[in-house]
């Protein structure tokens, strides 16, 4: 026990001091054990024999009540409260007035701080405020190990310690093991209290002004537009200007907290208060408040916050990441990303995929369960996160990481090998891209060019609409980086699951079937023409290939193509160079076109099959909804027959055709595509190596013969049969 005495003495001194400053006869600290019990850790005024003896079960007594509510409890006569639970060992019968506040850390209640008086005194709002601030400092000191040693805190739920496995959604493929870095780092204990209230008040007011101005400006860009994002911004504005929020923050600063600590304090209260709400509306408001708090902290840090120095093997942990935030981190050290929210179309997911960083999202309660520096695993193969994993899990994952690295090395060796099938058919393997960071990997992949450049990504990762000059700059960079390899630029594919806060359409019941892609481009020709102008300027007399997304009728293609001709004429009138060669193509994503290819193909220079959308529309299954998106198999007779019809029509009219949906990057699916006769595949960068390995081991004639019979199968899926065929032919899938 010798080692514990000084710490216990320290804690006793703390409660004595608090009792003195609050003019209370009793001051007690309860901390939460891992089993949920609240244990008396120190007291001034109650029987010292009760320390480490009195334990309240979860929900028991007034302490349990505070714990449950995460809010202060102020009573003039504690024993008459229905939740009061009498503990004879504490000797507390003569005390009536009771004030207890939660010890909050990151929205979790780690303990309770209580003061009591004999008289039926009523504690004032100032008393409550004071005790909350003391509780905040105390919580940080306990967590920082300033008051109790690690040994004493063993089994105390100060910070989450147990191994946990959280199930989420795979947002960017891969596997990583590293240390957690919190994107929204908690304010350090040393930065909680200020001795210059006016200076802090000034900092806070300046930051709030900056935040309000920022939100007002964001809203101004939205004039005349209605939609969910506009609503969200309106809510932000309301909250940012809300007097109660401002007052709570100012009050906290007036009570001696730094501006950052004030933000955290108000945030903690909101989290604890609203966090338990079932009402989805309230939870949504909490979400908005969280975002506002983060924004306010960034304003306090100064807008141009420098990139954080990351440890080796950093795994970034965040609620969500805004436009471009991920790009601010050092890519060489950032190994993975865990998000509490996020969807596959969210900025963070898009950028993570472009940076080839594994990412798992939709991990409920993530931030409250991770401490800075915790070992964590991002398993984006299964869509899971392991927090503080056990050694056997680490060993298993490390082995899997090793296998992946070996496979990568093997694919890297194939980089320079052209992709010919065993029977001598050349298969052109291209890469999908969308951001400047993608281009860094182009040479590494061995892809022969970019078969799909998703131009909307630039729009999706920007805070506001990229200007024409910014568009030109990016496209020129892409052409430069491609270094003579072909690039197919796809015009803006916005709408559907790709929403922009600054360019929002009306709320739609069925966005995937709504005003999106080329439909939007044709209705808003200024947007599309600006982009075409930027593309023509960027290629500056070199070849240009451009294609339009989600064309559903020949008229749409005709109209879109006419805009390209118009922009080229416009450039030439100004003496600017026209592209040395122009190819205009359509994406085949709407099933309608399959039965009008005879009309469409003669108008196009090439087509590319967007199987992600084509499958969603063929099977009437939302690609973004995990419940239905994997319900139907592209390796099924209807899907394969649709693909065969497209391939045959293209062969008949001599139109070059590629497949650029995700399936082109999966070896087994790519095997089927080659069997159907496709010879141009564009895929995510990580698919190029595995698909090339498959191609090199594949006899295309045999694949075609084997596949032909399967297309007449009466099964819903022929995946198993195709797998068996690949095995029989010894194809590396
Ligand atoms: C597709 O739909 O298959 C496609 C490649 O386009 P995106 O995934 O960008 O919609
Ligand atoms: Mg598509």
XYZ file of C-alpha atoms and ligand atoms in Angstrom:
744
model
C 0.000 0.000 0.000
C 3.020 2.230 0.533
C 2.938 3.467 -3.034
C -0.683 4.482 -2.807
C -0.408 6.661 0.276
C 0.997 9.765 -1.307
C -1.598 9.636 -4.067
C -4.441 9.121 -1.612
C -3.066 11.999 0.416
C -2.994 14.152 -2.709
C -6.581 13.337 -3.512
C -7.601 14.021 0.093
C -5.887 17.381 -0.075
C -7.792 18.152 -3.272
C -11.211 17.399 -1.739
C -10.289 19.401 1.339
C -9.378 22.385 -0.821
C -12.551 22.106 -2.870
C -14.696 21.845 0.255
C -12.990 24.958 1.591
C -13.446 26.987 -1.548
C -17.086 25.920 -1.950
C -17.803 26.535 1.759
C -19.086 22.985 2.012
C -18.776 20.522 4.862
C -18.416 17.582 2.545
C -16.608 17.107 -0.720
C -16.308 13.646 -2.294
C -14.939 12.187 -5.484
C -16.413 9.070 -7.022
C -14.733 7.360 -9.956
C -16.197 4.782 -12.255
C -14.865 1.241 -12.253
C -14.843 -0.889 -15.384
C -17.886 -2.820 -14.108
C -19.817 0.454 -14.053
C -19.745 0.855 -10.257
C -19.008 4.282 -8.829
C -16.474 4.042 -6.061
C -15.758 6.645 -3.431
C -12.108 7.582 -3.973
C -11.703 10.457 -1.543
C -13.800 12.463 0.842
C -13.642 15.393 3.161
C -16.404 15.335 5.703
C -17.762 11.785 5.277
C -16.360 8.886 7.248
C -12.844 8.225 5.853
C -13.467 4.508 6.396
C -15.930 4.624 3.499
C -13.199 5.447 0.974
C -12.844 2.546 -1.496
C -15.640 0.804 0.408
C -18.699 2.714 -0.715
C -19.648 1.670 -4.193
C -22.789 2.602 -6.047
C -24.087 0.273 -8.707
C -24.918 1.800 -12.089
C -28.036 3.896 -11.685
C -27.974 3.612 -7.875
C -28.530 6.637 -5.662
C -27.939 10.253 -6.481
C -24.488 9.459 -7.850
C -26.035 6.955 -10.248
C -28.588 9.573 -11.245
C -25.863 12.115 -12.123
C -23.957 9.446 -13.964
C -27.014 8.497 -15.987
C -28.018 12.035 -16.834
C -24.551 13.455 -17.284
C -25.897 16.645 -15.693
C -25.512 18.435 -12.353
C -27.946 17.633 -9.579
C -28.709 20.394 -7.088
C -30.856 19.515 -4.078
C -31.660 21.406 -0.917
C -32.752 18.215 0.824
C -31.022 15.179 -0.590
C -32.660 12.484 1.575
C -36.093 13.409 0.263
C -35.051 12.743 -3.372
C -36.580 9.445 -4.584
C -33.205 8.215 -5.848
C -31.450 8.836 -2.521
C -29.722 5.735 -1.235
C -28.574 5.702 2.352
C -25.115 4.308 3.088
C -24.487 3.982 6.829
C -20.703 3.601 6.430
C -20.453 7.171 5.111
C -22.154 8.655 8.147
C -23.933 11.167 5.966
C -27.294 11.394 7.791
C -26.933 14.992 8.943
C -26.299 16.434 5.464
C -29.164 17.959 3.483
C -27.854 20.239 0.762
C -26.312 18.316 -2.084
C -24.656 19.412 -5.322
C -23.112 16.838 -7.607
C -21.600 17.372 -11.055
C -20.306 14.801 -13.517
C -16.591 14.503 -14.241
C -16.737 14.615 -18.020
C -14.104 13.655 -20.512
C -14.879 13.650 -24.195
C -18.574 13.331 -23.506
C -18.119 10.353 -21.138
C -18.855 10.562 -17.448
C -15.823 9.149 -15.670
C -16.920 10.071 -12.183
C -18.887 12.438 -10.008
C -17.805 15.300 -7.773
C -20.091 16.114 -4.866
C -20.300 18.831 -2.228
C -22.724 18.697 0.709
C -23.830 20.930 3.552
C -25.648 20.257 6.798
C -28.166 23.025 6.289
C -30.739 22.917 3.548
C -28.720 25.440 1.586
C -29.579 26.129 -2.062
C -26.494 26.213 -4.242
C -26.530 29.127 -6.667
C -25.957 29.000 -10.420
C -22.505 30.403 -9.735
C -21.805 27.535 -7.351
C -22.829 25.046 -10.001
C -20.689 26.811 -12.577
C -17.694 26.841 -10.218
C -18.034 23.193 -9.355
C -18.321 22.251 -13.026
C -15.083 24.025 -13.798
C -13.355 22.352 -10.899
C -14.745 19.036 -12.177
C -13.381 19.709 -15.623
C -9.898 20.421 -14.338
C -10.105 17.464 -11.992
C -11.155 15.116 -14.779
C -8.159 16.192 -16.866
C -5.790 15.845 -13.901
C -7.050 12.377 -13.089
C -6.833 11.355 -16.723
C -3.334 12.783 -17.044
C -2.249 10.662 -14.056
C -1.433 13.731 -11.946
C -3.430 12.524 -8.947
C -3.462 8.768 -9.062
C -0.930 6.314 -10.358
C -1.630 3.942 -13.227
C -1.812 1.128 -10.720
C -4.516 2.873 -8.698
C -6.399 3.766 -11.809
C -6.285 0.209 -13.021
C -9.842 -0.827 -13.630
C -11.078 2.761 -13.400
C -12.857 3.849 -16.532
C -10.942 7.106 -16.962
C -10.190 6.281 -20.511
C -11.281 3.273 -22.475
C -8.726 0.510 -22.002
C -10.286 -2.739 -23.055
C -9.798 -4.261 -26.467
C -12.745 -3.518 -28.653
C -13.835 -4.440 -32.109
C -16.181 -2.078 -33.882
C -18.094 -2.949 -36.997
C -18.390 -0.272 -39.650
C -18.368 0.178 -43.402
C -15.464 -0.293 -45.802
C -14.785 3.054 -47.406
C -11.298 2.527 -48.852
C -9.712 -0.890 -49.144
C -6.622 -2.006 -47.239
C -5.281 -3.019 -43.893
C -3.195 -1.063 -41.414
C -1.914 -1.271 -37.869
C -0.706 1.848 -36.118
C -1.293 4.406 -33.393
C -4.385 6.546 -33.081
C -4.092 10.246 -33.809
C -7.239 12.167 -32.947
C -8.181 14.683 -35.598
C -10.084 16.694 -33.032
C -7.449 16.539 -30.309
C -8.733 17.251 -26.793
C -7.515 20.434 -25.158
C -4.466 19.651 -23.037
C -4.910 19.847 -19.267
C -2.300 22.580 -19.098
C -4.356 24.770 -21.419
C -7.567 24.712 -19.454
C -7.280 27.710 -17.182
C -6.429 31.268 -18.082
C -5.285 34.097 -15.859
C -6.261 36.764 -18.355
C -10.034 36.681 -18.750
C -10.332 39.755 -21.018
C -7.720 38.332 -23.385
C -9.558 34.992 -23.585
C -12.849 36.773 -24.042
C -11.353 38.681 -26.921
C -9.991 35.487 -28.505
C -13.353 33.814 -28.159
C -15.312 36.754 -29.597
C -12.931 37.025 -32.540
C -13.276 33.329 -33.255
C -17.074 33.442 -32.982
C -17.165 36.449 -35.327
C -14.971 34.570 -37.777
C -17.178 31.499 -37.563
C -20.360 33.487 -38.076
C -18.866 35.321 -41.048
C -17.737 32.030 -42.566
C -21.181 30.488 -42.288
C -22.901 33.606 -43.575
C -20.572 33.584 -46.569
C -21.289 29.901 -47.214
C -24.982 30.668 -47.168
C -24.682 33.597 -49.486
C -23.288 31.327 -52.156
C -26.634 29.556 -51.979
C -29.058 32.256 -52.894
C -32.176 30.919 -54.512
C -31.252 27.301 -53.915
C -33.179 24.977 -51.683
C -32.233 21.544 -50.464
C -30.888 19.627 -47.525
C -27.463 21.187 -47.490
C -28.988 24.597 -47.462
C -31.098 23.538 -44.522
C -28.031 22.322 -42.701
C -26.254 25.605 -43.313
C -29.307 27.474 -42.088
C -29.185 25.418 -38.904
C -25.505 26.197 -38.535
C -26.251 29.858 -38.899
C -28.980 29.672 -36.307
C -26.745 27.846 -33.884
C -23.693 30.001 -34.517
C -25.750 33.101 -33.835
C -27.657 31.509 -30.991
C -27.462 33.568 -27.849
C -27.554 30.634 -25.515
C -24.569 28.995 -27.174
C -22.646 32.262 -27.180
C -23.580 32.935 -23.576
C -22.589 29.487 -22.391
C -19.209 29.939 -24.034
C -18.700 33.413 -22.638
C -19.803 32.339 -19.170
C -17.263 29.555 -19.239
C -14.522 32.012 -20.209
C -15.614 34.455 -17.512
C -15.240 31.697 -14.987
C -11.557 31.407 -15.825
C -11.379 28.867 -18.618
C -9.389 29.361 -21.778
C -11.493 29.794 -24.907
C -10.655 26.253 -26.051
C -11.579 24.798 -22.674
C -14.837 26.756 -22.809
C -15.681 25.160 -26.156
C -14.886 21.716 -24.783
C -16.881 22.317 -21.653
C -19.995 23.427 -23.540
C -19.492 20.575 -25.989
C -19.267 18.044 -23.185
C -22.483 19.309 -21.674
C -24.302 19.110 -24.961
C -22.984 15.660 -25.678
C -23.894 14.372 -22.292
C -27.306 16.005 -22.484
C -28.404 15.353 -26.048
C -26.239 12.309 -26.635
C -28.719 10.042 -24.906
C -31.665 11.416 -26.830
C -33.448 8.910 -29.003
C -35.131 11.610 -31.003
C -33.419 11.689 -34.395
C -34.039 15.408 -34.736
C -32.209 16.154 -31.489
C -29.367 13.835 -32.419
C -29.045 15.626 -35.730
C -28.795 18.952 -33.866
C -26.038 17.487 -31.707
C -24.240 16.556 -34.860
C -24.536 20.139 -36.116
C -23.277 21.434 -32.785
C -20.291 19.094 -32.929
C -19.406 20.430 -36.314
C -19.755 24.007 -35.121
C -17.533 23.293 -32.118
C -14.872 21.818 -34.380
C -15.077 24.817 -36.645
C -14.838 27.181 -33.698
C -11.764 25.374 -32.376
C -10.181 25.746 -35.802
C -10.914 29.469 -35.726
C -9.283 29.642 -32.308
C -6.255 27.854 -33.659
C -6.054 30.366 -36.449
C -7.464 29.438 -39.821
C -4.234 28.359 -41.381
C -3.597 25.620 -38.855
C -0.314 23.960 -39.700
C -0.237 20.324 -40.635
C 0.143 18.245 -37.469
C 3.342 16.299 -36.989
C 2.348 12.672 -37.174
C 3.982 9.683 -35.530
C 5.083 6.820 -37.776
C 2.157 4.586 -38.714
C -0.465 7.120 -37.767
C -4.109 6.091 -37.915
C -6.266 9.176 -38.054
C -9.452 9.051 -36.001
C -12.194 11.561 -36.705
C -15.907 12.035 -36.685
C -15.718 13.010 -40.315
C -13.323 15.042 -42.408
C -14.266 18.095 -44.370
C -13.114 19.013 -47.842
C -9.365 18.722 -48.263
C -8.663 18.061 -44.577
C -7.138 14.658 -45.200
C -4.774 16.127 -47.748
C -3.256 18.288 -45.026
C -1.742 15.279 -43.282
C 1.667 13.862 -44.084
C 0.901 11.055 -46.475
C 4.115 9.169 -45.804
C 3.153 8.644 -42.171
C -0.588 8.356 -42.447
C -1.420 4.663 -42.711
C -5.140 4.502 -42.091
C -8.320 6.351 -41.346
C -11.197 5.596 -38.986
C -14.368 7.642 -39.109
C -17.387 7.770 -36.890
C -19.452 8.823 -39.885
C -18.736 8.933 -43.589
C -20.158 7.225 -46.627
C -18.445 5.932 -49.699
C -19.246 9.194 -51.476
C -17.982 11.404 -48.632
C -14.959 13.621 -49.191
C -12.845 11.685 -46.784
C -13.587 8.364 -48.491
C -12.859 9.718 -51.951
C -9.576 11.228 -50.864
C -8.617 8.140 -48.849
C -9.110 5.964 -51.904
C -7.108 8.372 -54.032
C -4.301 8.352 -51.460
C -4.561 4.568 -51.157
C -5.167 4.786 -47.420
C -7.455 2.142 -45.912
C -10.539 3.648 -44.369
C -13.382 2.248 -42.300
C -16.338 4.514 -41.540
C -19.672 4.536 -39.744
C -18.084 3.353 -36.504
C -20.645 4.328 -33.883
C -19.189 5.839 -30.703
C -15.673 5.675 -32.109
C -14.279 8.908 -30.739
C -15.329 8.238 -27.201
C -13.658 4.853 -27.321
C -10.221 5.805 -28.598
C -7.425 7.611 -26.789
C -4.673 9.457 -28.550
C -1.788 7.017 -28.978
C -3.863 3.833 -28.639
C -2.790 0.974 -30.888
C -5.490 0.477 -33.530
C -6.124 -1.672 -36.575
C -8.003 -0.545 -39.657
C -9.361 -3.626 -41.354
C -10.991 -2.310 -44.488
C -11.159 -5.818 -45.895
C -13.885 -6.683 -43.402
C -14.978 -3.153 -42.472
C -13.828 -3.347 -38.863
C -11.750 -1.378 -36.428
C -9.837 -2.973 -33.580
C -9.076 -0.655 -30.682
C -6.233 -1.672 -28.378
C -6.177 -5.110 -30.034
C -4.960 -8.180 -28.212
C -1.520 -9.507 -29.200
C -2.965 -12.475 -31.102
C -5.109 -10.133 -33.217
C -2.089 -7.915 -33.887
C -0.054 -10.955 -34.924
C -2.771 -12.174 -37.295
C -3.235 -8.767 -38.865
C 0.502 -8.152 -39.166
C 0.760 -11.438 -41.037
C -2.027 -10.374 -43.394
C -0.311 -7.012 -43.934
C 2.841 -8.942 -44.842
C 0.974 -11.062 -47.372
C -0.552 -7.955 -48.945
C 2.887 -6.348 -49.156
C 4.284 -9.460 -50.846
C 1.460 -9.489 -53.356
C 2.036 -5.828 -54.052
C 5.699 -6.487 -54.637
C 4.759 -9.265 -57.021
C 2.403 -6.966 -58.932
C 5.064 -4.276 -58.995
C 7.385 -6.707 -60.768
C 4.724 -7.116 -63.467
C 4.567 -3.365 -63.980
C 6.578 -3.309 -67.169
C 5.074 -6.499 -68.630
C 2.426 -5.839 -71.296
C -0.897 -7.544 -70.590
C -1.285 -10.273 -73.210
C -3.455 -13.329 -72.712
C -1.873 -16.744 -73.248
C -3.448 -16.843 -76.716
C -1.955 -13.504 -77.636
C -4.820 -11.015 -77.142
C -3.686 -7.595 -75.979
C -5.735 -6.317 -73.027
C -5.407 -2.625 -72.301
C -5.443 -1.929 -68.568
C -6.233 1.616 -67.550
C -6.675 3.364 -64.239
C -9.566 5.357 -62.781
C -8.606 8.646 -61.157
C -10.139 11.877 -59.997
C -7.686 13.935 -57.967
C -4.182 15.233 -58.460
C -2.921 12.817 -55.781
C -4.089 9.862 -57.881
C -1.570 10.706 -60.524
C 1.390 10.029 -58.270
C 0.550 6.340 -58.430
C -0.006 6.149 -62.188
C 3.570 5.086 -63.028
C 3.638 2.658 -60.094
C 0.530 0.814 -61.267
C 1.772 0.116 -64.765
C -1.597 1.304 -66.138
C -1.439 2.365 -69.770
C -3.427 5.506 -69.155
C -6.467 6.886 -67.397
C -9.684 5.348 -68.661
C -11.905 7.406 -66.392
C -11.023 10.725 -64.828
C -13.875 11.668 -62.503
C -13.835 15.446 -62.743
C -16.478 15.916 -60.067
C -14.029 14.893 -57.347
C -12.337 18.275 -57.570
C -15.746 19.807 -56.920
C -16.524 17.419 -54.110
C -13.350 18.110 -52.178
C -13.606 21.896 -52.467
C -15.253 24.235 -50.056
C -16.764 26.152 -52.977
C -17.146 25.908 -56.708
C -13.758 25.508 -58.410
C -13.226 28.330 -60.902
C -12.468 27.684 -64.527
C -8.805 28.492 -63.999
C -8.590 25.937 -61.196
C -10.253 23.362 -63.422
C -7.862 24.116 -66.281
C -4.939 23.840 -63.910
C -5.970 20.405 -62.666
C -6.706 19.031 -66.138
C -3.376 20.327 -67.424
C -1.634 18.665 -64.497
C -3.376 15.389 -65.324
C -2.333 15.550 -68.981
C 1.249 16.352 -67.951
C 1.370 13.528 -65.423
C -0.068 11.085 -67.946
C 3.001 11.874 -69.996
C 1.626 10.934 -73.386
C -0.622 8.140 -72.092
C -4.286 8.523 -73.009
C -6.673 10.184 -70.558
C -10.457 10.109 -70.795
C -12.033 12.992 -68.945
C -15.558 12.419 -67.836
C -17.613 15.586 -67.504
C -19.172 16.420 -64.147
C -21.165 13.561 -62.699
C -22.887 15.372 -59.871
C -26.200 14.658 -58.226
C -27.275 11.234 -57.076
C -24.982 10.312 -54.215
C -22.526 13.065 -55.172
C -23.933 16.147 -53.564
C -22.259 19.504 -53.201
C -23.094 21.853 -50.383
C -22.661 24.845 -52.668
C -24.556 23.524 -55.658
C -27.618 21.885 -54.388
C -30.627 20.909 -56.339
C -34.110 20.519 -54.997
C -34.650 17.728 -52.584
C -35.520 14.621 -54.579
C -37.256 11.430 -53.544
C -35.022 9.353 -55.796
C -31.751 11.197 -56.302
C -30.163 8.305 -58.242
C -32.999 8.588 -60.728
C -33.073 12.326 -60.521
C -31.405 15.428 -61.765
C -27.845 14.283 -62.097
C -24.854 13.893 -64.388
C -25.359 14.976 -67.990
C -28.961 15.942 -67.259
C -27.707 18.639 -64.935
C -24.998 19.606 -67.422
C -27.505 20.076 -70.227
C -29.950 22.024 -68.078
C -27.156 24.208 -66.795
C -25.072 24.617 -69.907
C -22.944 27.303 -68.254
C -21.556 24.704 -65.880
C -20.823 22.158 -68.590
C -19.496 24.704 -71.064
C -17.155 26.170 -68.481
C -15.798 22.723 -67.914
C -15.421 21.953 -71.614
C -13.660 25.287 -72.056
C -11.276 24.376 -69.248
C -10.589 20.993 -70.840
C -9.881 22.474 -74.260
C -7.554 25.056 -72.701
C -5.800 22.396 -70.608
C -4.916 20.088 -73.482
C -3.591 23.129 -75.375
C -3.496 21.554 -78.810
C -2.883 17.977 -77.658
C -5.482 15.197 -78.079
C -8.663 15.404 -76.001
C -10.980 12.551 -75.026
C -14.115 13.459 -73.174
C -17.154 11.420 -72.222
C -20.546 12.126 -70.742
C -21.983 10.285 -67.734
C -25.415 8.707 -67.509
C -26.551 9.380 -71.035
C -30.045 7.899 -71.236
C -31.121 8.925 -74.720
C -29.482 9.694 -78.037
C -30.793 13.268 -77.872
C -28.811 13.866 -74.726
C -25.643 12.683 -76.363
C -26.309 14.753 -79.467
C -26.885 17.883 -77.370
C -23.810 17.294 -75.233
C -21.621 16.664 -78.233
C -22.883 19.875 -79.819
C -21.637 21.790 -76.776
C -18.135 20.380 -77.309
C -18.161 21.504 -80.939
C -19.401 24.894 -79.868
C -16.609 25.338 -77.346
C -13.961 24.283 -79.825
C -15.309 26.817 -82.306
C -15.252 29.422 -79.505
C -11.605 28.670 -78.740
C -10.621 28.774 -82.374
C -12.328 32.107 -82.920
C -10.034 33.463 -80.244
C -7.000 32.000 -81.921
C -6.542 29.276 -79.312
C -5.488 25.829 -80.416
C -8.128 23.174 -80.942
C -7.301 19.680 -79.681
C -5.107 17.874 -82.212
C -7.511 14.957 -82.031
C -10.947 14.934 -80.485
C -12.824 11.910 -79.229
C -16.240 12.251 -77.683
C -17.799 9.295 -75.954
C -20.779 8.229 -73.920
C -20.901 6.198 -70.771
C -23.304 3.310 -70.993
C -24.936 3.398 -67.600
C -28.646 3.670 -68.354
C -30.126 0.384 -69.583
C -32.267 2.277 -72.132
C -29.238 2.698 -74.378
C -28.639 -1.035 -74.668
C -31.621 -1.168 -77.017
C -30.607 1.908 -78.965
C -26.940 1.277 -79.532
C -27.541 1.088 -83.284
C -28.503 4.760 -83.160
C -26.033 5.856 -80.503
C -22.803 4.206 -81.565
C -22.474 5.913 -84.965
C -22.566 9.273 -83.161
C -19.818 8.391 -80.708
C -16.076 7.962 -81.029
C -16.044 5.481 -78.155
C -18.161 4.255 -75.282
C -17.357 3.135 -71.776
C -19.578 0.896 -69.681
C -20.109 2.247 -66.177
C -21.088 -1.009 -64.566
C -21.561 0.526 -61.122
C -24.525 2.501 -62.340
C -25.581 0.060 -65.032
C -26.006 -2.695 -62.435
C -27.837 -0.363 -60.054
C -30.353 0.458 -62.779
C -30.573 -3.053 -64.211
C -31.361 -4.587 -60.849
C -33.186 -1.563 -59.411
C -30.841 -1.732 -56.406
C -29.326 1.402 -54.904
C -25.549 1.034 -55.143
C -25.080 3.081 -51.951
C -27.424 0.993 -49.830
C -25.562 -1.964 -48.327
C -28.812 -3.839 -47.767
C -29.459 -4.146 -51.465
C -26.228 -3.270 -53.243
C -24.736 -6.728 -52.892
C -27.957 -8.594 -53.323
C -27.568 -9.029 -57.056
C -24.539 -10.342 -58.821
C -22.984 -8.820 -61.916
C -21.806 -12.363 -62.600
C -25.350 -13.421 -63.443
C -26.961 -14.241 -66.763
C -28.982 -11.004 -67.092
C -25.996 -8.756 -66.305
C -23.586 -10.732 -68.464
C -26.042 -10.833 -71.344
C -26.488 -7.066 -71.154
C -22.713 -6.669 -71.261
C -22.466 -9.099 -74.147
C -25.092 -7.148 -76.102
C -23.075 -3.956 -75.644
C -19.828 -5.605 -76.650
C -21.350 -7.176 -79.755
C -23.008 -3.960 -80.910
C -19.700 -2.123 -80.501
C -17.861 -4.794 -82.465
C -20.422 -4.555 -85.237
C -20.123 -0.793 -85.550
C -16.387 -0.772 -84.902
C -16.762 1.449 -81.820
C -14.011 1.164 -79.210
C -15.512 0.118 -75.887
C -14.121 -0.160 -72.386
C -15.513 -1.131 -69.002
C -14.761 1.346 -66.234
C -16.902 0.260 -63.264
C -15.386 -1.302 -60.154
C -15.960 -4.822 -61.475
C -13.233 -4.286 -64.079
C -10.714 -4.178 -61.212
C -11.661 -7.530 -59.682
C -9.801 -10.470 -61.230
C -12.746 -12.874 -61.415
C -15.092 -10.277 -62.887
C -12.366 -9.090 -65.252
C -11.899 -12.716 -66.337
C -15.601 -12.827 -67.243
C -15.349 -9.517 -69.102
C -12.426 -10.817 -71.136
C -14.412 -13.961 -71.838
C -17.189 -11.718 -73.155
C -14.683 -10.102 -75.490
C -13.871 -6.808 -73.757
C -10.250 -5.790 -74.145
C -10.110 -2.368 -72.476
C -10.619 -2.254 -68.737
C -10.312 0.800 -66.507
C -10.186 0.250 -62.782
C -9.107 1.548 -59.383
C -5.278 1.695 -59.240
C -5.034 -1.238 -56.837
C -6.833 -3.477 -59.333
C -4.263 -3.160 -62.122
C -1.689 -5.588 -60.677
C -4.106 -8.404 -59.775
C -5.982 -8.061 -63.066
C -2.745 -8.113 -65.049
C -1.675 -11.265 -63.270
C -5.019 -12.803 -64.216
C -4.674 -11.718 -67.868
C -1.189 -13.211 -68.150
C -2.518 -16.581 -67.027
C -5.717 -16.545 -69.080
C -6.516 -18.160 -72.405
C -9.117 -15.846 -73.816
C -10.528 -18.317 -76.323
C -11.043 -20.925 -73.634
C -12.592 -18.320 -71.328
C -15.020 -17.268 -74.055
C -16.006 -20.855 -74.816
C -16.471 -21.703 -71.152
C -18.523 -18.588 -70.492
C -20.842 -18.898 -73.494
C -22.759 -21.808 -71.998
C -23.097 -20.135 -68.600
C -24.983 -17.216 -70.088
C -27.907 -19.547 -70.759
C -27.980 -20.804 -67.181
C -31.224 -20.561 -65.250
C -29.365 -19.630 -62.036
C -29.561 -16.180 -60.499
C -25.778 -16.079 -60.256
C -23.088 -18.012 -62.116
C -20.253 -16.815 -59.924
C -19.520 -20.322 -58.662
C -19.446 -21.687 -62.196
C -17.137 -18.913 -63.379
C -14.851 -19.582 -60.431
C -14.790 -23.257 -61.350
C -14.019 -22.362 -64.957
C -11.126 -20.138 -63.889
C -9.790 -22.925 -61.690
C -10.075 -25.448 -64.498
C -8.176 -23.128 -66.814
C -5.625 -22.356 -64.077
C -6.338 -18.634 -64.287
C -4.989 -16.549 -61.404
C -8.149 -15.032 -60.003
C -19.932 3.639 -63.007
O -21.069 4.017 -62.760
O -19.642 2.438 -63.223
C -18.823 4.592 -63.087
C -17.632 4.215 -63.471
O -19.066 5.864 -62.688
P -19.211 6.283 -61.158
O -18.818 5.122 -60.324
O -18.341 7.463 -60.978
O -20.682 6.617 -61.080
Mg -21.527 6.096 -62.946
